[in-house]
Every structure is written in C-alpha cells, then in structure tokens.
Amino acid sequence: MSKLLVVDDDLDMLDLVRAALKKDGHQVDIEADAAAVQPARCQLYDLLLLDVMMPGEDGFSLCGRIRAEVDCPILFLTAKAEDAALVQGFGLGADDYIKKPFSIAELRARVNAHLRREVRQPASTLSRGGVRFDMQAKVAMADEHTLPFTKGEYAICEHLALHAGRVFTKEQLYEAVFGFDAEGDSSAVAEHIKNIRAKLKADGLSPIETVWGVGYKWPKDNVL
C-alpha cells in the first residue's frame, strides 16, 4: 500500500480521485488548500498529485516550494497541456502530468506506473558518455558530482544509456520508463529531454542524439 496526497480546490474532484485510487489499495489523503501544504508533511507520502489551477497558491507554486525537500514523484492534474505550461511544470521538478478530463483507468494506470518505478531496485552501476549511473540509488554523476535530474529525467536518461545505439520514439520512451502508453506522452518526453540536455550541457556533455523524424538515442561510441 502506498500513501498518496492529492491537492485540488475542487472537492468533487478530490472525492473522485480518492475513491479511484483507494480501489488499488492506496491510502489517499486530500487537501483543498495548497497554501496549507508544508514540505515536512509531503515527505510522508510516496506520490503527490497537484492540480495546477487553484485560487491562492497554484500547483506550480506549490511544486516549486516543496520540490527541494520532497523526493517522491509529483504529478500535475491539468487542463493546461500547452508547451509553455509543460516547460514550466517540468522545470519546477514535476515528473509527469495528467491532462483533464482524464479517465479513471488512465489516472490509476499513471499513478501505479510511477509507484512501480519507485520500488525497482536494480543492483548495478553503468558508465556511459561521461555519465555514471547508480541504478540502485537512481543517481547520475559527472566528474564526481551529482547531476540534478528529476526522477523522470533520470529514468529516461538511464534507459537510453542502457540501450546505447538503439533509437527510441517518444512514445516508446514513455512506455518503457513509465509503464504504459497514453495520449499526450510525446510532449512530456520532449520536455524531459530538453531539461536533460540542458543539465548535461553544463558539464560539457551531449550524449543524447536526435534522430530526426524518429526519436532519440545514446550513441554506442559514447560507451566508456
């Protein structure tokens, strides 16, 4: 059983999401006031679901306020699926977004995919393209310092490095990393890749190639 927190000013939506996720055996707490959510409280949860559009403090502001002290996945519930909104959300450290209106099946599948990823315990390390991956701690390092990847960014980067030389479409990457395919995933992966590249560039690294019209790959000649 995982412990989840859902933050949304819509009480009907809170009841709907709580009832849906409780069917999978999760403990689901709800909160209608984002400003009342403190980082110490969030540390008690395995996953956070945050609505974006809320009066007072919105979901983006809440994510930015707690992300540095919260290690669990953060997913946005949003009707704002434009590129600018995605850039802002992922830039604040979100792992994924669920576009409103969503089906109960999609909600449950996405949440459970992220929770499954959290409990995977690979027991090895990998060094490729100047990046060393600790696949048990889920940490990537360059020049002996930790790269500031979010969980989603780390997972995409690790998957590409593990399969160096193979080209993945955006849809294949999302399915491989998060566990299932769903509408809108391509935009999420594209924004994660942009953030990964920016963080690697700070260390003079650029191991992820775009294969135009197809997807992305980590070249085999970047294997160390």
mmCIF file of C-alpha atoms in Angstrom:
data_model
loop_
_atom_site.group_PDB
_atom_site.id
_atom_site.type_symbol
_atom_site.label_atom_id
_atom_site.label_comp_id
_atom_site.label_asym_id
_atom_site.label_seq_id
_atom_site.Cartn_x
_atom_site.Cartn_y
_atom_site.Cartn_z
ATOM 1 C CA MET A 1 0.000 0.000 0.000
ATOM 2 C CA SER A 2 1.317 3.422 -0.955
ATOM 3 C CA LYS A 3 0.478 6.714 0.703
ATOM 4 C CA LEU A 4 -0.680 9.479 -1.640
ATOM 5 C CA LEU A 5 -1.603 13.149 -1.250
ATOM 6 C CA VAL A 6 -3.986 14.872 -3.668
ATOM 7 C CA VAL A 7 -4.207 18.682 -3.665
ATOM 8 C CA ASP A 8 -7.107 20.296 -5.541
ATOM 9 C CA ASP A 9 -9.561 23.076 -4.702
ATOM 10 C CA ASP A 10 -12.397 21.119 -6.394
ATOM 11 C CA LEU A 11 -13.939 18.988 -3.641
ATOM 12 C CA ASP A 12 -15.804 16.771 -6.108
ATOM 13 C CA MET A 13 -12.539 16.077 -7.946
ATOM 14 C CA LEU A 14 -10.822 15.237 -4.656
ATOM 15 C CA ASP A 15 -13.540 12.713 -3.803
ATOM 16 C CA LEU A 16 -13.385 11.188 -7.290
ATOM 17 C CA VAL A 17 -9.606 10.793 -7.292
ATOM 18 C CA ARG A 18 -9.519 9.444 -3.750
ATOM 19 C CA ALA A 19 -12.211 6.830 -4.480
ATOM 20 C CA ALA A 20 -10.444 5.734 -7.671
ATOM 21 C CA LEU A 21 -7.009 5.318 -6.120
ATOM 22 C CA LYS A 22 -8.303 3.622 -2.983
ATOM 23 C CA LYS A 23 -9.502 0.812 -5.256
ATOM 24 C CA ASP A 24 -5.841 -0.078 -5.766
ATOM 25 C CA GLY A 25 -5.294 -0.301 -2.023
ATOM 26 C CA HIS A 26 -3.603 3.061 -1.590
ATOM 27 C CA GLN A 27 -4.049 5.344 1.382
ATOM 28 C CA VAL A 28 -5.187 8.644 -0.114
ATOM 29 C CA ASP A 29 -5.189 11.931 1.794
ATOM 30 C CA ILE A 30 -6.751 15.054 0.290
ATOM 31 C CA GLU A 31 -6.151 18.770 0.710
ATOM 32 C CA ALA A 32 -8.151 21.669 -0.807
ATOM 33 C CA ASP A 33 -5.776 24.471 0.240
ATOM 34 C CA ALA A 34 -2.351 24.377 -1.399
ATOM 35 C CA ALA A 35 -1.008 27.033 0.967
ATOM 36 C CA ALA A 36 -1.649 24.701 3.899
ATOM 37 C CA VAL A 37 0.672 22.012 2.474
ATOM 38 C CA GLN A 38 4.115 22.036 4.094
ATOM 39 C CA PRO A 39 7.243 20.202 2.888
ATOM 40 C CA ALA A 40 7.529 18.178 6.101
ATOM 41 C CA ARG A 41 4.050 16.791 5.529
ATOM 42 C CA CYS A 42 4.816 15.919 1.900
ATOM 43 C CA GLN A 43 7.815 13.850 2.970
ATOM 44 C CA LEU A 44 5.371 11.314 4.427
ATOM 45 C CA TYR A 45 3.973 10.404 1.002
ATOM 46 C CA ASP A 46 5.015 8.113 -1.839
ATOM 47 C CA LEU A 47 3.452 10.290 -4.557
ATOM 48 C CA LEU A 48 1.822 13.721 -4.851
ATOM 49 C CA LEU A 49 -0.962 14.742 -7.245
ATOM 50 C CA LEU A 50 -1.272 18.514 -7.621
ATOM 51 C CA ASP A 51 -3.919 20.443 -9.519
ATOM 52 C CA VAL A 52 -2.402 23.334 -11.469
ATOM 53 C CA MET A 53 -5.218 25.887 -11.500
ATOM 54 C CA MET A 54 -6.115 26.717 -7.892
ATOM 55 C CA PRO A 55 -7.019 30.023 -6.239
ATOM 56 C CA GLY A 56 -4.364 31.489 -3.993
ATOM 57 C CA GLU A 57 -1.317 29.270 -4.359
ATOM 58 C CA ASP A 58 -1.466 27.213 -7.553
ATOM 59 C CA GLY A 59 0.091 23.831 -8.272
ATOM 60 C CA PHE A 60 3.197 25.255 -9.942
ATOM 61 C CA SER A 61 3.941 27.450 -6.945
ATOM 62 C CA LEU A 62 3.377 24.564 -4.529
ATOM 63 C CA CYS A 63 5.674 22.277 -6.520
ATOM 64 C CA GLY A 64 8.418 24.884 -6.581
ATOM 65 C CA ARG A 65 8.082 25.440 -2.842
ATOM 66 C CA ILE A 66 8.341 21.780 -1.815
ATOM 67 C CA ARG A 67 10.393 20.065 -4.545
ATOM 68 C CA ALA A 68 13.811 20.574 -2.954
ATOM 69 C CA GLU A 69 12.647 18.787 0.202
ATOM 70 C CA VAL A 70 10.456 16.101 -1.370
ATOM 71 C CA ASP A 71 11.910 13.068 -3.140
ATOM 72 C CA CYS A 72 8.714 11.335 -4.306
ATOM 73 C CA PRO A 73 7.126 11.682 -7.778
ATOM 74 C CA ILE A 74 4.989 14.778 -8.340
ATOM 75 C CA LEU A 75 2.247 14.601 -10.968
ATOM 76 C CA PHE A 76 0.168 17.533 -12.164
ATOM 77 C CA LEU A 77 -3.559 17.350 -12.873
ATOM 78 C CA THR A 78 -4.069 19.992 -15.530
ATOM 79 C CA ALA A 79 -6.215 21.259 -18.360
ATOM 80 C CA LYS A 80 -3.182 23.316 -19.471
ATOM 81 C CA ALA A 81 -1.336 20.997 -21.835
ATOM 82 C CA GLU A 82 0.312 23.708 -23.932
ATOM 83 C CA ASP A 83 4.083 23.515 -24.401
ATOM 84 C CA ALA A 84 4.685 26.581 -22.218
ATOM 85 C CA ALA A 85 2.808 25.013 -19.312
ATOM 86 C CA LEU A 86 4.720 21.738 -19.708
ATOM 87 C CA VAL A 87 8.048 23.557 -19.766
ATOM 88 C CA GLN A 88 7.132 25.390 -16.579
ATOM 89 C CA GLY A 89 5.928 22.258 -14.791
ATOM 90 C CA PHE A 90 8.886 20.077 -15.664
ATOM 91 C CA GLY A 91 11.247 22.929 -14.946
ATOM 92 C CA LEU A 92 9.899 23.020 -11.400
ATOM 93 C CA GLY A 93 10.685 19.320 -10.955
ATOM 94 C CA ALA A 94 7.402 17.599 -11.846
ATOM 95 C CA ASP A 95 7.655 14.019 -13.087
ATOM 96 C CA ASP A 96 4.532 13.847 -15.227
ATOM 97 C CA TYR A 97 1.169 15.424 -15.948
ATOM 98 C CA ILE A 98 -2.325 14.014 -16.392
ATOM 99 C CA LYS A 99 -4.455 16.032 -18.771
ATOM 100 C CA LYS A 100 -8.029 16.887 -17.758
ATOM 101 C CA PRO A 101 -10.501 15.489 -18.493
ATOM 102 C CA PHE A 102 -8.990 12.065 -17.774
ATOM 103 C CA SER A 103 -10.474 8.616 -17.381
ATOM 104 C CA ILE A 104 -10.317 6.756 -14.089
ATOM 105 C CA ALA A 105 -8.401 3.986 -15.870
ATOM 106 C CA GLU A 106 -5.749 6.436 -17.071
ATOM 107 C CA LEU A 107 -5.423 8.022 -13.629
ATOM 108 C CA ARG A 108 -4.922 4.665 -11.935
ATOM 109 C CA ALA A 109 -2.514 3.428 -14.614
ATOM 110 C CA ARG A 110 -0.306 6.515 -14.475
ATOM 111 C CA VAL A 111 -0.146 6.640 -10.702
ATOM 112 C CA ASN A 112 0.616 2.933 -10.406
ATOM 113 C CA ALA A 113 3.264 3.120 -13.153
ATOM 114 C CA HIS A 114 5.140 5.800 -11.219
ATOM 115 C CA LEU A 115 4.823 3.866 -7.970
ATOM 116 C CA ARG A 116 6.156 0.681 -9.603
ATOM 117 C CA ARG A 117 9.146 2.607 -10.899
ATOM 118 C CA GLU A 118 9.870 3.815 -7.370
ATOM 119 C CA VAL A 119 10.253 0.306 -5.972
ATOM 120 C CA ARG A 120 12.503 -1.101 -8.692
ATOM 121 C CA GLN A 121 15.878 -1.986 -7.207
ATOM 122 C CA PRO A 122 18.471 -2.626 -9.941
ATOM 123 C CA ALA A 123 21.778 -3.511 -8.319
ATOM 124 C CA SER A 124 24.490 -2.233 -10.617
ATOM 125 C CA THR A 125 26.240 0.826 -11.968
ATOM 126 C CA LEU A 126 26.813 1.940 -15.538
ATOM 127 C CA SER A 127 29.198 4.487 -17.048
ATOM 128 C CA ARG A 128 28.472 5.856 -20.496
ATOM 129 C CA GLY A 129 29.097 9.099 -22.312
ATOM 130 C CA GLY A 130 30.792 10.721 -19.332
ATOM 131 C CA VAL A 131 27.863 9.928 -17.048
ATOM 132 C CA ARG A 132 27.954 7.337 -14.266
ATOM 133 C CA PHE A 133 24.621 5.841 -13.267
ATOM 134 C CA ASP A 134 23.994 4.311 -9.865
ATOM 135 C CA MET A 135 20.931 2.275 -10.799
ATOM 136 C CA GLN A 136 20.112 1.336 -7.227
ATOM 137 C CA ALA A 137 20.269 4.845 -5.794
ATOM 138 C CA LYS A 138 18.842 6.233 -9.070
ATOM 139 C CA VAL A 139 21.542 8.904 -9.204
ATOM 140 C CA ALA A 140 23.591 10.099 -12.186
ATOM 141 C CA MET A 141 27.020 11.685 -11.743
ATOM 142 C CA ALA A 142 29.516 13.580 -13.893
ATOM 143 C CA ASP A 143 33.005 14.469 -12.662
ATOM 144 C CA GLU A 144 32.137 13.155 -9.189
ATOM 145 C CA HIS A 145 29.185 15.448 -8.651
ATOM 146 C CA THR A 146 25.510 14.542 -8.814
ATOM 147 C CA LEU A 147 23.523 15.702 -11.818
ATOM 148 C CA PRO A 148 20.296 17.453 -10.730
ATOM 149 C CA PHE A 149 17.896 15.190 -12.617
ATOM 150 C CA THR A 150 14.289 14.757 -11.552
ATOM 151 C CA LYS A 151 13.159 11.148 -11.263
ATOM 152 C CA GLY A 152 11.583 11.235 -14.703
ATOM 153 C CA GLU A 153 14.669 12.772 -16.298
ATOM 154 C CA TYR A 154 16.923 10.224 -14.636
ATOM 155 C CA ALA A 155 14.767 7.314 -15.782
ATOM 156 C CA ILE A 156 14.740 8.456 -19.419
ATOM 157 C CA CYS A 157 18.484 9.098 -19.411
ATOM 158 C CA GLU A 158 19.237 5.729 -17.812
ATOM 159 C CA HIS A 159 17.028 3.868 -20.289
ATOM 160 C CA LEU A 160 18.740 5.469 -23.288
ATOM 161 C CA ALA A 161 22.195 4.761 -21.847
ATOM 162 C CA LEU A 162 21.336 1.142 -21.086
ATOM 163 C CA HIS A 163 20.314 0.661 -24.718
ATOM 164 C CA ALA A 164 23.087 2.684 -26.361
ATOM 165 C CA GLY A 165 22.823 2.722 -30.141
ATOM 166 C CA ARG A 166 19.112 1.973 -30.228
ATOM 167 C CA VAL A 167 16.673 4.646 -31.395
ATOM 168 C CA PHE A 168 13.507 5.157 -29.334
ATOM 169 C CA THR A 169 10.454 7.131 -30.362
ATOM 170 C CA LYS A 170 8.935 9.461 -27.785
ATOM 171 C CA GLU A 171 6.080 7.011 -27.335
ATOM 172 C CA GLN A 172 8.439 4.068 -26.802
ATOM 173 C CA LEU A 173 10.437 6.028 -24.236
ATOM 174 C CA TYR A 174 7.354 6.940 -22.248
ATOM 175 C CA GLU A 175 6.082 3.370 -22.280
ATOM 176 C CA ALA A 176 9.479 1.962 -21.307
ATOM 177 C CA VAL A 177 10.018 4.418 -18.471
ATOM 178 C CA PHE A 178 6.537 4.872 -17.048
ATOM 179 C CA GLY A 179 4.987 1.544 -17.949
ATOM 180 C CA PHE A 180 2.215 2.269 -20.410
ATOM 181 C CA ASP A 181 1.239 4.305 -23.458
ATOM 182 C CA ALA A 182 -1.216 7.204 -23.267
ATOM 183 C CA GLU A 183 -2.259 10.222 -25.326
ATOM 184 C CA GLY A 184 -0.107 13.289 -24.750
ATOM 185 C CA ASP A 185 3.026 11.414 -23.656
ATOM 186 C CA SER A 186 5.125 12.686 -26.572
ATOM 187 C CA SER A 187 5.053 16.250 -25.290
ATOM 188 C CA ALA A 188 6.082 15.139 -21.812
ATOM 189 C CA VAL A 189 9.082 13.185 -23.113
ATOM 190 C CA ALA A 190 10.199 16.058 -25.353
ATOM 191 C CA GLU A 191 10.275 18.458 -22.414
ATOM 192 C CA HIS A 192 12.138 15.951 -20.230
ATOM 193 C CA ILE A 193 14.759 15.558 -22.989
ATOM 194 C CA LYS A 194 15.203 19.347 -23.216
ATOM 195 C CA ASN A 195 15.809 19.532 -19.470
ATOM 196 C CA ILE A 196 18.209 16.576 -19.519
ATOM 197 C CA ARG A 197 20.240 18.156 -22.306
ATOM 198 C CA ALA A 198 20.447 21.496 -20.507
ATOM 199 C CA LYS A 199 21.744 19.831 -17.337
ATOM 200 C CA LEU A 200 24.272 17.709 -19.216
ATOM 201 C CA LYS A 201 25.449 20.721 -21.233
ATOM 202 C CA ALA A 202 26.503 22.431 -18.002
ATOM 203 C CA ASP A 203 29.160 19.688 -17.730
ATOM 204 C CA GLY A 204 30.098 19.854 -21.393
ATOM 205 C CA LEU A 205 28.233 16.645 -22.174
ATOM 206 C CA SER A 206 25.794 15.960 -25.024
ATOM 207 C CA PRO A 207 25.324 12.192 -25.268
ATOM 208 C CA ILE A 208 21.667 12.217 -26.401
ATOM 209 C CA GLU A 209 21.227 12.455 -30.173
ATOM 210 C CA THR A 210 18.037 13.315 -32.036
ATOM 211 C CA VAL A 211 17.279 11.061 -34.988
ATOM 212 C CA TRP A 212 15.063 13.407 -36.940
ATOM 213 C CA GLY A 213 11.623 12.085 -37.694
ATOM 214 C CA VAL A 214 12.180 9.059 -35.449
ATOM 215 C CA GLY A 215 13.282 9.775 -31.877
ATOM 216 C CA TYR A 216 16.341 9.758 -29.629
ATOM 217 C CA LYS A 217 19.382 7.599 -28.966
ATOM 218 C CA TRP A 218 22.512 7.375 -26.842
ATOM 219 C CA PRO A 219 25.269 6.519 -29.384
ATOM 220 C CA LYS A 220 27.322 3.387 -28.887
ATOM 221 C CA ASP A 221 30.538 5.357 -29.338
ATOM 222 C CA ASN A 222 29.740 7.113 -26.051
ATOM 223 C CA VAL A 223 30.242 3.914 -24.096
ATOM 224 C CA LEU A 224 33.137 4.281 -21.643
#
